PDB file of C-alpha atoms and ligand atoms in Angstrom:
ATOM      1  CA  UNK A   1      21.520 -14.498  11.630  1.00 45.00           C
ATOM      2  CA  UNK A   2      19.456 -13.567   8.684  1.00 55.00           C
ATOM      3  CA  UNK A   3      21.032 -10.286   6.906  1.00 78.00           C
ATOM      4  CA  UNK A   4      19.034  -7.155   7.013  1.00 94.00           C
ATOM      5  CA  UNK A   5      15.369  -7.468   5.573  1.00 98.00           C
ATOM      6  CA  UNK A   6      14.487  -5.690   2.313  1.00 98.00           C
ATOM      7  CA  UNK A   7      10.929  -4.057   1.784  1.00 98.00           C
ATOM      8  CA  UNK A   8       9.459  -2.761  -1.333  1.00 98.00           C
ATOM      9  CA  UNK A   9       6.956  -0.250  -0.859  1.00 99.00           C
ATOM     10  CA  UNK A  10       4.898   0.677  -4.060  1.00 98.00           C
ATOM     11  CA  UNK A  11       3.626   4.338  -4.161  1.00 98.00           C
ATOM     12  CA  UNK A  12       6.320   4.486  -1.435  1.00 98.00           C
ATOM     13  CA  UNK A  13       6.794   8.248  -2.078  1.00 98.00           C
ATOM     14  CA  UNK A  14       3.289   9.026  -1.598  1.00 96.00           C
ATOM     15  CA  UNK A  15       1.759  10.457   1.738  1.00 97.00           C
ATOM     16  CA  UNK A  16       1.044   6.996   3.346  1.00 98.00           C
ATOM     17  CA  UNK A  17       3.950   5.462   1.607  1.00 98.00           C
ATOM     18  CA  UNK A  18       6.495   7.769   2.903  1.00 98.00           C
ATOM     19  CA  UNK A  19       5.144   7.236   6.568  1.00 98.00           C
ATOM     20  CA  UNK A  20       5.446   3.533   5.985  1.00 98.00           C
ATOM     21  CA  UNK A  21       8.860   3.900   4.630  1.00 98.00           C
ATOM     22  CA  UNK A  22      10.089   5.659   7.552  1.00 98.00           C
ATOM     23  CA  UNK A  23       8.673   3.523   9.924  1.00 98.00           C
ATOM     24  CA  UNK A  24      10.183   0.333   8.410  1.00 98.00           C
ATOM     25  CA  UNK A  25      13.469   2.054   8.056  1.00 98.00           C
ATOM     26  CA  UNK A  26      13.186   2.841  11.720  1.00 98.00           C
ATOM     27  CA  UNK A  27      12.635  -1.061  12.241  1.00 98.00           C
ATOM     28  CA  UNK A  28      16.160  -1.809  10.559  1.00 97.00           C
ATOM     29  CA  UNK A  29      14.476  -2.866   7.380  1.00 98.00           C
ATOM     30  CA  UNK A  30      16.080  -1.719   4.239  1.00 98.00           C
ATOM     31  CA  UNK A  31      13.263   0.130   2.122  1.00 98.00           C
ATOM     32  CA  UNK A  32      12.892   0.540  -1.545  1.00 98.00           C
ATOM     33  CA  UNK A  33      10.295   3.059  -2.200  1.00 98.00           C
ATOM     34  CA  UNK A  34       8.871   2.831  -5.831  1.00 98.00           C
ATOM     35  CA  UNK A  35       7.571   5.873  -7.598  1.00 98.00           C
ATOM     36  CA  UNK A  36       5.933   6.593 -10.971  1.00 98.00           C
ATOM     37  CA  UNK A  37       5.940  10.435 -11.364  1.00 98.00           C
ATOM     38  CA  UNK A  38       9.646  11.562 -12.556  1.00 98.00           C
ATOM     39  CA  UNK A  39      10.873  13.572  -9.862  1.00 98.00           C
ATOM     40  CA  UNK A  40       8.559  12.666  -7.207  1.00 97.00           C
ATOM     41  CA  UNK A  41      11.439  10.847  -5.488  1.00 98.00           C
ATOM     42  CA  UNK A  42      13.554  13.944  -4.659  1.00 98.00           C
ATOM     43  CA  UNK A  43      11.050  15.193  -1.947  1.00 97.00           C
ATOM     44  CA  UNK A  44      10.891  11.782  -0.493  1.00 98.00           C
ATOM     45  CA  UNK A  45      14.666  11.351  -0.379  1.00 98.00           C
ATOM     46  CA  UNK A  46      14.883  14.796   1.350  1.00 98.00           C
ATOM     47  CA  UNK A  47      12.152  13.690   3.796  1.00 98.00           C
ATOM     48  CA  UNK A  48      14.156  10.537   4.414  1.00 98.00           C
ATOM     49  CA  UNK A  49      17.259  12.349   5.034  1.00 98.00           C
ATOM     50  CA  UNK A  50      15.489  14.898   7.382  1.00 98.00           C
ATOM     51  CA  UNK A  51      14.137  11.892   9.320  1.00 98.00           C
ATOM     52  CA  UNK A  52      17.892  10.783   9.849  1.00 98.00           C
ATOM     53  CA  UNK A  53      17.952   7.756   7.280  1.00 98.00           C
ATOM     54  CA  UNK A  54      20.711   7.444   4.915  1.00 97.00           C
ATOM     55  CA  UNK A  55      21.355   5.842   1.496  1.00 96.00           C
ATOM     56  CA  UNK A  56      22.434   2.376   3.491  1.00 96.00           C
ATOM     57  CA  UNK A  57      18.781   2.475   4.732  1.00 98.00           C
ATOM     58  CA  UNK A  58      16.679   3.171   1.725  1.00 98.00           C
ATOM     59  CA  UNK A  59      16.672   3.586  -2.115  1.00 98.00           C
ATOM     60  CA  UNK A  60      14.042   4.653  -4.688  1.00 98.00           C
ATOM     61  CA  UNK A  61      12.891   2.836  -7.818  1.00 98.00           C
ATOM     62  CA  UNK A  62      10.745   4.129 -10.719  1.00 98.00           C
ATOM     63  CA  UNK A  63       8.320   1.885 -12.336  1.00 98.00           C
ATOM     64  CA  UNK A  64       4.438   2.006 -13.192  1.00 98.00           C
ATOM     65  CA  UNK A  65       2.897  -0.780 -11.373  1.00 99.00           C
ATOM     66  CA  UNK A  66      -0.326  -0.749 -13.162  1.00 98.00           C
ATOM     67  CA  UNK A  67       1.466  -2.223 -16.100  1.00 98.00           C
ATOM     68  CA  UNK A  68       2.632  -5.764 -15.768  1.00 98.00           C
ATOM     69  CA  UNK A  69       5.752  -5.497 -17.686  1.00 98.00           C
ATOM     70  CA  UNK A  70       6.921  -2.425 -16.028  1.00 98.00           C
ATOM     71  CA  UNK A  71       6.236  -4.014 -12.527  1.00 98.00           C
ATOM     72  CA  UNK A  72       8.292  -7.084 -13.654  1.00 98.00           C
ATOM     73  CA  UNK A  73      11.218  -4.706 -14.599  1.00 98.00           C
ATOM     74  CA  UNK A  74      11.011  -2.805 -11.662  1.00 98.00           C
ATOM     75  CA  UNK A  75      11.065  -5.637  -9.202  1.00 98.00           C
ATOM     76  CA  UNK A  76      13.759  -7.300 -11.312  1.00 98.00           C
ATOM     77  CA  UNK A  77      16.110  -4.291 -10.998  1.00 98.00           C
ATOM     78  CA  UNK A  78      15.242  -4.076  -7.379  1.00 98.00           C
ATOM     79  CA  UNK A  79      16.083  -7.637  -6.895  1.00 98.00           C
ATOM     80  CA  UNK A  80      19.523  -7.417  -8.535  1.00 98.00           C
ATOM     81  CA  UNK A  81      20.530  -4.428  -6.585  1.00 97.00           C
ATOM     82  CA  UNK A  82      19.107  -5.109  -3.073  1.00 97.00           C
ATOM     83  CA  UNK A  83      18.381  -8.770  -3.059  1.00 95.00           C
ATOM     84  CA  UNK A  84      15.254 -10.969  -2.394  1.00 94.00           C
ATOM     85  CA  UNK A  85      12.310  -8.735  -1.329  1.00 98.00           C
ATOM     86  CA  UNK A  86      10.976 -10.011   2.049  1.00 98.00           C
ATOM     87  CA  UNK A  87       8.324  -7.573   2.632  1.00 99.00           C
ATOM     88  CA  UNK A  88       6.040  -6.232  -0.038  1.00 99.00           C
ATOM     89  CA  UNK A  89       3.750  -3.240   0.642  1.00 99.00           C
ATOM     90  CA  UNK A  90       1.187  -2.849  -2.067  1.00 99.00           C
ATOM     91  CA  UNK A  91       0.377   0.934  -1.338  1.00 98.00           C
ATOM     92  CA  UNK A  92       0.097   2.734  -4.929  1.00 98.00           C
ATOM     93  CA  UNK A  93      -3.450   3.875  -5.345  1.00 98.00           C
ATOM     94  CA  UNK A  94      -5.248   6.650  -7.225  1.00 97.00           C
ATOM     95  CA  UNK A  95      -8.890   7.941  -7.215  1.00 96.00           C
ATOM     96  CA  UNK A  96     -10.818   9.016  -9.993  1.00 97.00           C
ATOM     97  CA  UNK A  97     -14.364   9.791  -8.373  1.00 96.00           C
ATOM     98  CA  UNK A  98     -17.343  10.327  -9.918  1.00 97.00           C
ATOM     99  CA  UNK A  99     -21.016   9.019  -9.681  1.00 98.00           C
ATOM    100  CA  UNK A 100     -21.658   5.942 -11.468  1.00 98.00           C
ATOM    101  CA  UNK A 101     -23.842   7.657 -14.191  1.00 98.00           C
ATOM    102  CA  UNK A 102     -20.876  10.169 -14.676  1.00 98.00           C
ATOM    103  CA  UNK A 103     -18.098   7.639 -14.503  1.00 98.00           C
ATOM    104  CA  UNK A 104     -16.205   7.063 -17.615  1.00 98.00           C
ATOM    105  CA  UNK A 105     -14.684   3.876 -18.942  1.00 98.00           C
ATOM    106  CA  UNK A 106     -11.303   5.650 -18.599  1.00 98.00           C
ATOM    107  CA  UNK A 107     -12.022   6.451 -14.883  1.00 98.00           C
ATOM    108  CA  UNK A 108     -12.956   2.915 -14.103  1.00 98.00           C
ATOM    109  CA  UNK A 109      -9.967   1.259 -15.983  1.00 98.00           C
ATOM    110  CA  UNK A 110      -7.394   3.598 -14.412  1.00 98.00           C
ATOM    111  CA  UNK A 111      -8.424   2.926 -10.798  1.00 98.00           C
ATOM    112  CA  UNK A 112      -8.829  -0.881 -11.525  1.00 98.00           C
ATOM    113  CA  UNK A 113      -5.231  -1.042 -13.000  1.00 99.00           C
ATOM    114  CA  UNK A 114      -3.712   1.142 -10.661  1.00 98.00           C
ATOM    115  CA  UNK A 115      -5.268  -0.201  -7.317  1.00 98.00           C
ATOM    116  CA  UNK A 116      -6.132  -3.688  -8.208  1.00 99.00           C
ATOM    117  CA  UNK A 117      -4.159  -4.999 -11.052  1.00 99.00           C
ATOM    118  CA  UNK A 118      -1.044  -3.515  -9.342  1.00 99.00           C
ATOM    119  CA  UNK A 119      -1.307  -5.946  -6.614  1.00 99.00           C
ATOM    120  CA  UNK A 120      -1.316  -8.901  -8.841  1.00 99.00           C
ATOM    121  CA  UNK A 121       1.532  -7.247 -11.122  1.00 99.00           C
ATOM    122  CA  UNK A 122       3.757  -6.805  -8.268  1.00 99.00           C
ATOM    123  CA  UNK A 123       3.325  -9.686  -5.910  1.00 99.00           C
ATOM    124  CA  UNK A 124       3.530 -12.016  -9.101  1.00 98.00           C
ATOM    125  CA  UNK A 125       7.203 -10.872  -9.222  1.00 98.00           C
ATOM    126  CA  UNK A 126       8.001 -11.431  -5.500  1.00 98.00           C
ATOM    127  CA  UNK A 127       6.119 -14.670  -4.549  1.00 98.00           C
ATOM    128  CA  UNK A 128       8.555 -17.379  -5.924  1.00 98.00           C
ATOM    129  CA  UNK A 129      11.402 -15.566  -3.887  1.00 98.00           C
ATOM    130  CA  UNK A 130       9.414 -15.698  -0.626  1.00 98.00           C
ATOM    131  CA  UNK A 131       8.386 -19.225  -0.986  1.00 98.00           C
ATOM    132  CA  UNK A 132      12.062 -20.366  -1.680  1.00 98.00           C
ATOM    133  CA  UNK A 133      13.166 -18.779   1.414  1.00 98.00           C
ATOM    134  CA  UNK A 134      10.064 -19.775   3.265  1.00 98.00           C
ATOM    135  CA  UNK A 135       9.499 -16.311   4.838  1.00 98.00           C
ATOM    136  CA  UNK A 136       7.515 -13.337   3.416  1.00 98.00           C
ATOM    137  CA  UNK A 137       5.293 -10.516   4.487  1.00 98.00           C
ATOM    138  CA  UNK A 138       2.718  -9.353   1.835  1.00 99.00           C
ATOM    139  CA  UNK A 139       0.834  -6.193   3.139  1.00 99.00           C
ATOM    140  CA  UNK A 140      -2.069  -4.910   1.015  1.00 99.00           C
ATOM    141  CA  UNK A 141      -3.324  -1.361   1.324  1.00 99.00           C
ATOM    142  CA  UNK A 142      -7.184  -1.416   0.810  1.00 98.00           C
ATOM    143  CA  UNK A 143      -9.683   1.057   2.239  1.00 98.00           C
ATOM    144  CA  UNK A 144     -12.594   1.271   4.602  1.00 97.00           C
ATOM    145  CA  UNK A 145     -14.551   2.296   1.552  1.00 96.00           C
ATOM    146  CA  UNK A 146     -13.782  -1.104  -0.052  1.00 98.00           C
ATOM    147  CA  UNK A 147     -15.975  -2.526   2.776  1.00 96.00           C
ATOM    148  CA  UNK A 148     -18.759  -0.081   3.188  1.00 94.00           C
ATOM    149  CA  UNK A 149     -18.800   1.400  -0.179  1.00 96.00           C
ATOM    150  CA  UNK A 150     -18.737   5.257  -0.943  1.00 94.00           C
ATOM    151  CA  UNK A 151     -20.788   7.760  -2.839  1.00 95.00           C
ATOM    152  CA  UNK A 152     -18.808   8.388  -6.108  1.00 96.00           C
ATOM    153  CA  UNK A 153     -16.429   5.584  -5.893  1.00 97.00           C
ATOM    154  CA  UNK A 154     -17.803   2.605  -7.732  1.00 98.00           C
ATOM    155  CA  UNK A 155     -14.336   2.081  -9.156  1.00 98.00           C
ATOM    156  CA  UNK A 156     -12.169   2.765  -6.056  1.00 98.00           C
ATOM    157  CA  UNK A 157     -14.436   0.725  -3.629  1.00 98.00           C
ATOM    158  CA  UNK A 158     -14.778  -2.256  -6.069  1.00 98.00           C
ATOM    159  CA  UNK A 159     -10.902  -2.219  -6.689  1.00 99.00           C
ATOM    160  CA  UNK A 160     -10.251  -1.963  -2.714  1.00 98.00           C
ATOM    161  CA  UNK A 161     -12.804  -4.676  -1.995  1.00 98.00           C
ATOM    162  CA  UNK A 162     -10.832  -6.811  -4.819  1.00 98.00           C
ATOM    163  CA  UNK A 163      -7.750  -6.382  -2.558  1.00 99.00           C
ATOM    164  CA  UNK A 164      -9.513  -7.914   0.395  1.00 98.00           C
ATOM    165  CA  UNK A 165     -10.511 -10.992  -1.600  1.00 98.00           C
ATOM    166  CA  UNK A 166      -7.051 -11.126  -3.015  1.00 99.00           C
ATOM    167  CA  UNK A 167      -5.546 -10.821   0.437  1.00 99.00           C
ATOM    168  CA  UNK A 168      -7.571 -13.808   1.887  1.00 98.00           C
ATOM    169  CA  UNK A 169      -7.120 -16.082  -1.222  1.00 99.00           C
ATOM    170  CA  UNK A 170      -3.419 -15.706  -1.264  1.00 99.00           C
ATOM    171  CA  UNK A 171      -3.144 -16.105   2.403  1.00 99.00           C
ATOM    172  CA  UNK A 172      -4.591 -19.481   2.186  1.00 98.00           C
ATOM    173  CA  UNK A 173      -2.383 -20.713  -0.659  1.00 98.00           C
ATOM    174  CA  UNK A 174       1.001 -19.523   1.062  1.00 98.00           C
ATOM    175  CA  UNK A 175       0.444 -19.962   4.709  1.00 98.00           C
ATOM    176  CA  UNK A 176       2.287 -23.325   5.089  1.00 98.00           C
ATOM    177  CA  UNK A 177       5.439 -21.450   3.358  1.00 98.00           C
ATOM    178  CA  UNK A 178       5.877 -18.984   5.921  1.00 98.00           C
ATOM    179  CA  UNK A 179       4.418 -16.175   4.172  1.00 98.00           C
ATOM    180  CA  UNK A 180       1.641 -13.911   5.521  1.00 99.00           C
ATOM    181  CA  UNK A 181      -0.742 -11.964   3.543  1.00 99.00           C
ATOM    182  CA  UNK A 182      -2.760  -9.151   5.346  1.00 99.00           C
ATOM    183  CA  UNK A 183      -4.666  -5.960   4.367  1.00 99.00           C
ATOM    184  CA  UNK A 184      -4.611  -2.535   6.123  1.00 98.00           C
ATOM    185  CA  UNK A 185      -7.791  -0.559   5.499  1.00 98.00           C
ATOM    186  CA  UNK A 186      -7.285   3.109   6.321  1.00 98.00           C
ATOM    187  CA  UNK A 187     -10.017   5.339   6.869  1.00 97.00           C
ATOM    188  CA  UNK A 188      -9.678   9.179   6.110  1.00 96.00           C
ATOM    189  CA  UNK A 189      -5.855  10.096   6.246  1.00 97.00           C
ATOM    190  CA  UNK A 190      -4.225  13.537   5.924  1.00 95.00           C
ATOM    191  CA  UNK A 191      -2.207  12.994   2.779  1.00 94.00           C
ATOM    192  CA  UNK A 192      -2.140  14.590  -1.011  1.00 89.00           C
ATOM    193  CA  UNK A 193      -4.956  11.998  -1.994  1.00 88.00           C
ATOM    194  CA  UNK A 194      -7.386  13.734   0.618  1.00 90.00           C
ATOM    195  CA  UNK A 195      -6.054  17.254   0.385  1.00 90.00           C
ATOM    196  CA  UNK A 196      -7.526  17.215  -3.156  1.00 86.00           C
ATOM    197  CA  UNK A 197     -10.856  17.385  -1.563  1.00 88.00           C
ATOM    198  CA  UNK A 198     -12.597  20.644  -1.069  1.00 90.00           C
ATOM    199  CA  UNK A 199     -12.322  21.970   2.408  1.00 92.00           C
ATOM    200  CA  UNK A 200     -16.126  21.641   3.048  1.00 93.00           C
ATOM    201  CA  UNK A 201     -16.252  17.991   1.957  1.00 89.00           C
ATOM    202  CA  UNK A 202     -13.188  17.259   4.283  1.00 91.00           C
ATOM    203  CA  UNK A 203     -14.807  18.802   7.283  1.00 93.00           C
ATOM    204  CA  UNK A 204     -18.058  16.734   6.589  1.00 92.00           C
ATOM    205  CA  UNK A 205     -16.180  13.562   6.531  1.00 91.00           C
ATOM    206  CA  UNK A 206     -14.328  14.409   9.770  1.00 94.00           C
ATOM    207  CA  UNK A 207     -17.611  14.930  11.504  1.00 95.00           C
ATOM    208  CA  UNK A 208     -18.327  11.277  10.987  1.00 93.00           C
ATOM    209  CA  UNK A 209     -15.291   9.855  12.630  1.00 96.00           C
ATOM    210  CA  UNK A 210     -15.645   8.588  16.240  1.00 96.00           C
ATOM    211  CA  UNK A 211     -12.072   9.616  17.097  1.00 96.00           C
ATOM    212  CA  UNK A 212     -12.976  13.190  15.747  1.00 95.00           C
ATOM    213  CA  UNK A 213      -9.815  13.423  13.680  1.00 96.00           C
ATOM    214  CA  UNK A 214      -8.247  12.565  10.368  1.00 96.00           C
ATOM    215  CA  UNK A 215      -5.729   9.769  10.465  1.00 98.00           C
ATOM    216  CA  UNK A 216      -2.177  10.595   9.829  1.00 98.00           C
ATOM    217  CA  UNK A 217       0.417   8.403   7.755  1.00 98.00           C
ATOM    218  CA  UNK A 218       2.059   7.293  10.969  1.00 98.00           C
ATOM    219  CA  UNK A 219      -1.237   5.589  12.039  1.00 98.00           C
ATOM    220  CA  UNK A 220      -1.124   3.279   8.939  1.00 98.00           C
ATOM    221  CA  UNK A 221       2.890   2.849   9.224  1.00 98.00           C
ATOM    222  CA  UNK A 222       2.511   1.522  12.645  1.00 98.00           C
ATOM    223  CA  UNK A 223       0.005  -1.251  11.425  1.00 98.00           C
ATOM    224  CA  UNK A 224       1.999  -2.266   8.516  1.00 99.00           C
ATOM    225  CA  UNK A 225       5.038  -2.194  10.986  1.00 98.00           C
ATOM    226  CA  UNK A 226       3.495  -4.706  12.973  1.00 98.00           C
ATOM    227  CA  UNK A 227       2.142  -7.030  10.266  1.00 98.00           C
ATOM    228  CA  UNK A 228       5.890  -6.858   8.831  1.00 98.00           C
ATOM    229  CA  UNK A 229       7.350  -7.889  12.113  1.00 98.00           C
ATOM    230  CA  UNK A 230       8.512 -11.334  13.059  1.00 97.00           C
ATOM    231  CA  UNK A 231       5.926 -11.342  15.953  1.00 97.00           C
ATOM    232  CA  UNK A 232       2.995 -11.343  13.459  1.00 98.00           C
ATOM    233  CA  UNK A 233       3.842 -14.842  12.107  1.00 98.00           C
ATOM    234  CA  UNK A 234       0.715 -16.053  13.010  1.00 98.00           C
ATOM    235  CA  UNK A 235      -1.513 -13.348  11.670  1.00 98.00           C
ATOM    236  CA  UNK A 236      -2.761 -13.906   8.196  1.00 99.00           C
ATOM    237  CA  UNK A 237      -5.674 -13.329   5.842  1.00 98.00           C
ATOM    238  CA  UNK A 238      -6.721 -10.316   8.279  1.00 98.00           C
ATOM    239  CA  UNK A 239      -7.858  -6.739   7.482  1.00 98.00           C
ATOM    240  CA  UNK A 240      -6.744  -4.324   9.956  1.00 98.00           C
ATOM    241  CA  UNK A 241      -8.987  -1.500  10.226  1.00 98.00           C
ATOM    242  CA  UNK A 242      -7.098   1.902  10.805  1.00 98.00           C
ATOM    243  CA  UNK A 243      -9.984   4.524  10.816  1.00 97.00           C
ATOM    244  CA  UNK A 244     -10.531   6.162  14.068  1.00 97.00           C
ATOM    245  CA  UNK A 245     -13.740   3.789  14.518  1.00 96.00           C
ATOM    246  CA  UNK A 246     -15.432   4.675  11.119  1.00 94.00           C
ATOM    247  CA  UNK A 247     -15.828   0.675  10.531  1.00 91.00           C
ATOM    248  CA  UNK A 248     -18.127   0.554  13.730  1.00 91.00           C
ATOM    249  CA  UNK A 249     -20.913   2.149  11.632  1.00 85.00           C
ATOM    250  CA  UNK A 250     -20.837  -0.468   9.008  1.00 66.00           C
TER     251      UNK A 250
HETATM  252  P1  NAD B 301      -0.933   9.582  -2.170  1.00 86.20           P
HETATM  253  O1  NAD B 301      -1.444  10.004  -3.576  1.00 86.20           O
HETATM  254  O2  NAD B 301      -0.177  10.517  -1.367  1.00 86.20           O
HETATM  255  O3  NAD B 301       0.328   8.523  -2.777  1.00 86.20           O
HETATM  256  C1  NAD B 301      -0.166   7.405  -3.560  1.00 86.20           C
HETATM  257  C2  NAD B 301       1.182   7.186  -4.467  1.00 86.20           C
HETATM  258  O4  NAD B 301       0.976   6.272  -5.533  1.00 86.20           O
HETATM  259  C3  NAD B 301       1.539   8.508  -5.145  1.00 86.20           C
HETATM  260  O5  NAD B 301       2.960   8.665  -4.862  1.00 86.20           O
HETATM  261  C4  NAD B 301       1.481   8.042  -6.494  1.00 86.20           C
HETATM  262  O6  NAD B 301       2.356   8.667  -7.298  1.00 86.20           O
HETATM  263  C5  NAD B 301       1.766   6.539  -6.277  1.00 86.20           C
HETATM  264  N1  NAD B 301       0.938   5.971  -7.726  1.00 86.20           N
HETATM  265  C6  NAD B 301      -0.147   6.034  -8.287  1.00 86.20           C
HETATM  266  N2  NAD B 301       0.001   5.556  -9.423  1.00 86.20           N
HETATM  267  C7  NAD B 301       1.089   4.540  -9.461  1.00 86.20           C
HETATM  268  C8  NAD B 301       1.453   3.503 -10.545  1.00 86.20           C
HETATM  269  N3  NAD B 301       0.957   3.261 -11.373  1.00 86.20           N
HETATM  270  N4  NAD B 301       2.608   3.071 -10.229  1.00 86.20           N
HETATM  271  C9  NAD B 301       3.650   3.524  -9.098  1.00 86.20           C
HETATM  272  N5  NAD B 301       3.041   4.399  -8.141  1.00 86.20           N
HETATM  273  C10 NAD B 301       1.777   5.018  -8.515  1.00 86.20           C
HETATM  274  O7  NAD B 301      -2.282   8.820  -1.578  1.00 86.20           O
HETATM  275  P2  NAD B 301      -2.200   8.163  -0.229  1.00 86.20           P
HETATM  276  O8  NAD B 301      -3.220   8.724   0.597  1.00 86.20           O
HETATM  277  O9  NAD B 301      -0.836   8.169   0.472  1.00 86.20           O
HETATM  278  O10 NAD B 301      -2.693   6.666  -0.495  1.00 86.20           O
HETATM  279  C11 NAD B 301      -1.903   5.645  -0.330  1.00 86.20           C
HETATM  280  C12 NAD B 301      -2.647   4.462  -0.450  1.00 86.20           C
HETATM  281  O11 NAD B 301      -3.580   4.269   0.807  1.00 86.20           O
HETATM  282  C13 NAD B 301      -3.599   4.328  -1.730  1.00 86.20           C
HETATM  283  O12 NAD B 301      -3.600   2.891  -2.182  1.00 86.20           O
HETATM  284  C14 NAD B 301      -5.058   4.824  -1.150  1.00 86.20           C
HETATM  285  O13 NAD B 301      -6.054   4.302  -2.135  1.00 86.20           O
HETATM  286  C15 NAD B 301      -4.995   4.097   0.362  1.00 86.20           C
HETATM  287  N6  NAD B 301      -5.770   4.875   1.330  1.00 86.20           N
HETATM  288  C16 NAD B 301      -5.734   6.230   1.313  1.00 86.20           C
HETATM  289  C17 NAD B 301      -6.650   6.685   2.238  1.00 86.20           C
HETATM  290  C18 NAD B 301      -6.693   8.425   2.722  1.00 86.20           C
HETATM  291  O14 NAD B 301      -7.320   8.628   3.334  1.00 86.20           O
HETATM  292  N7  NAD B 301      -5.605   9.119   2.237  1.00 86.20           N
HETATM  293  C19 NAD B 301      -7.685   5.985   2.602  1.00 86.20           C
HETATM  294  C20 NAD B 301      -7.765   4.701   2.470  1.00 86.20           C
HETATM  295  C21 NAD B 301      -6.840   3.951   1.622  1.00 86.20           C
END
């Protein structure tokens, strides 16, 4: 029998990332959670411990996935310590919202590097291992805003739409190698990213959601767990919308 599978989750210590890590660990996958802010792994480790997961079920690893060399180093360290990465979840992301007329080059570049370049930077490091073992799962976290656009998010929507093109093209290239490549597009999920919004803006968004609630990280984690499973081997190049029905308005 194949030994325990290993998943690398970029931005794994964030709101959605932590939900994904818990869910994959519950599915008996060893989880390596990537982080970039020094010290942010401490709360994550407590959350995993409190959920009943021990050091034989997860680890954390530092690395800025927006930088190619740092991503290369981070994945090399992970492979040395924990073995080939079977499941990659590209989840790290940031927002730098501003209307296009006010958006700076810095806003643009930060979002493209973190949300789109990162998928190239990290996937490039894991793909050969997956090809060699003829099994792999790559799950890219996009956004409903990458499909429908969003006011103040020309940078974010462009990066997230780019993720969808990346997903479909790579899926075509590696399907015959036993590797699936899919995207999950969250809607409005209750995490530090959306807690940063003013209350009035949050309420206005919730009012547009057919399910009449924000999503929670588990909603996304459940979708990721399915795509990471053995049973999803015939699902590739898809974009799974997890947004309480918001995509129905597109
Ligand atoms: P979050 O801010 O809680 O988590 C994001 C994590 O990514 C953080 O831990 C952050 O430190 C990490 N990160 C940022 N830059 C990084 C870098 N260069 N290298 C490594 N890690 C880095 O946000 P979240 O809501 O959990 O978002 C997770 C993903 O889901 C993101 O890709 C986001 O765009 C996407 N998403 C979120 C929502 C939502 O409503 N929360 C909706 C759609 C898509």
